């Protein structure tokens, strides 16, 4: 029988230092350089781009290169101020009462006080009440923790980045003007060009012997979904990586080279739920037609 406590002790991550794999070319190099200029100028950045376009990876790599702690929260209706600022640990309250020793700081507090980089991921999905809890820190560089009824000074190296989906994306809200006014530099990201995305896929599939032409076919499929008016939500970079890896792994299991049939099979398994079609279009028929046209087989 597995001892869960022993397992937790063995699997504990003692160091978060790593290098996020990213291809700093094309739009990513331009965005990175703009972020660096904004950072040095003391200006907060807003990244706008579709789901799966590499925003989070870019921000994580940016923090790593600055050698700063990286904290982040993905915003939604369920995120409350306590998820950002922190809250009391009930077990510690019994020992210390409602004192500093019983308070567990949230990721925003940790970044603000340690001089880290905080990524507000999908900020335009957050509730206005929650977003307003960020304002004092972003403007005055002071953090108020209501639970402690105290103000705290923000480290001079603290940096804030907001990542947002396009305004037309499902579930987004208009940013409150007070929040938007704190973000001074706006950077648009789209899906990368094929040459850059090919390098990204190769980077994430380095343990497989995929031929360049096989990755090109994956990208031809994925990019077609991004240009097709019938597709409401196209395939992301993650879908490209998943298709390539799944096809390579199936080929290994079958003991045969990756071919178009395996690419089609992998594509269906990945894209069936990754894509969102516009009303009146059926996903299976769409994929059959797409794969037959590009691969010569529906999989």
mmCIF file with all atom_site columns, C-alpha atoms in Angstrom, residues 76-77 124-134 173-176:
data_model
loop_
_atom_site.group_PDB
_atom_site.id
_atom_site.type_symbol
_atom_site.label_atom_id
_atom_site.label_alt_id
_atom_site.label_comp_id
_atom_site.label_asym_id
_atom_site.label_entity_id
_atom_site.label_seq_id
_atom_site.pdbx_PDB_ins_code
_atom_site.Cartn_x
_atom_site.Cartn_y
_atom_site.Cartn_z
_atom_site.occupancy
_atom_site.B_iso_or_equiv
_atom_site.pdbx_formal_charge
_atom_site.auth_seq_id
_atom_site.auth_comp_id
_atom_site.auth_asym_id
_atom_site.auth_atom_id
_atom_site.pdbx_PDB_model_num
ATOM 1  C CA . UNK A 1 76  ? -12.324 33.930 -13.107 1.00 0.00 ? 76  UNK A CA 1
ATOM 2  C CA . UNK A 1 77  ? -15.619 34.531 -11.320 1.00 0.00 ? 77  UNK A CA 1
ATOM 3  C CA . UNK A 1 124 ? -10.342 40.438 -18.176 1.00 0.00 ? 124 UNK A CA 1
ATOM 4  C CA . UNK A 1 125 ? -12.256 37.433 -16.845 1.00 0.00 ? 125 UNK A CA 1
ATOM 5  C CA . UNK A 1 126 ? -12.016 38.726 -13.283 1.00 0.00 ? 126 UNK A CA 1
ATOM 6  C CA . UNK A 1 127 ? -14.708 40.420 -11.221 1.00 0.00 ? 127 UNK A CA 1
ATOM 7  C CA . UNK A 1 128 ? -14.389 44.215 -10.909 1.00 0.00 ? 128 UNK A CA 1
ATOM 8  C CA . UNK A 1 129 ? -14.490 44.033 -7.106  1.00 0.00 ? 129 UNK A CA 1
ATOM 9  C CA . UNK A 1 130 ? -11.497 41.684 -7.159  1.00 0.00 ? 130 UNK A CA 1
ATOM 10 C CA . UNK A 1 131 ? -9.566  43.760 -9.680  1.00 0.00 ? 131 UNK A CA 1
ATOM 11 C CA . UNK A 1 132 ? -10.006 46.857 -7.533  1.00 0.00 ? 132 UNK A CA 1
ATOM 12 C CA . UNK A 1 133 ? -8.066  45.146 -4.744  1.00 0.00 ? 133 UNK A CA 1
ATOM 13 C CA . UNK A 1 134 ? -4.949  45.529 -6.931  1.00 0.00 ? 134 UNK A CA 1
ATOM 14 C CA . UNK A 1 173 ? -15.337 41.554 -19.499 1.00 0.00 ? 173 UNK A CA 1
ATOM 15 C CA . UNK A 1 174 ? -14.424 45.143 -20.195 1.00 0.00 ? 174 UNK A CA 1
ATOM 16 C CA . UNK A 1 175 ? -11.560 46.163 -17.915 1.00 0.00 ? 175 UNK A CA 1
ATOM 17 C CA . UNK A 1 176 ? -12.511 48.863 -15.386 1.00 0.00 ? 176 UNK A CA 1
#
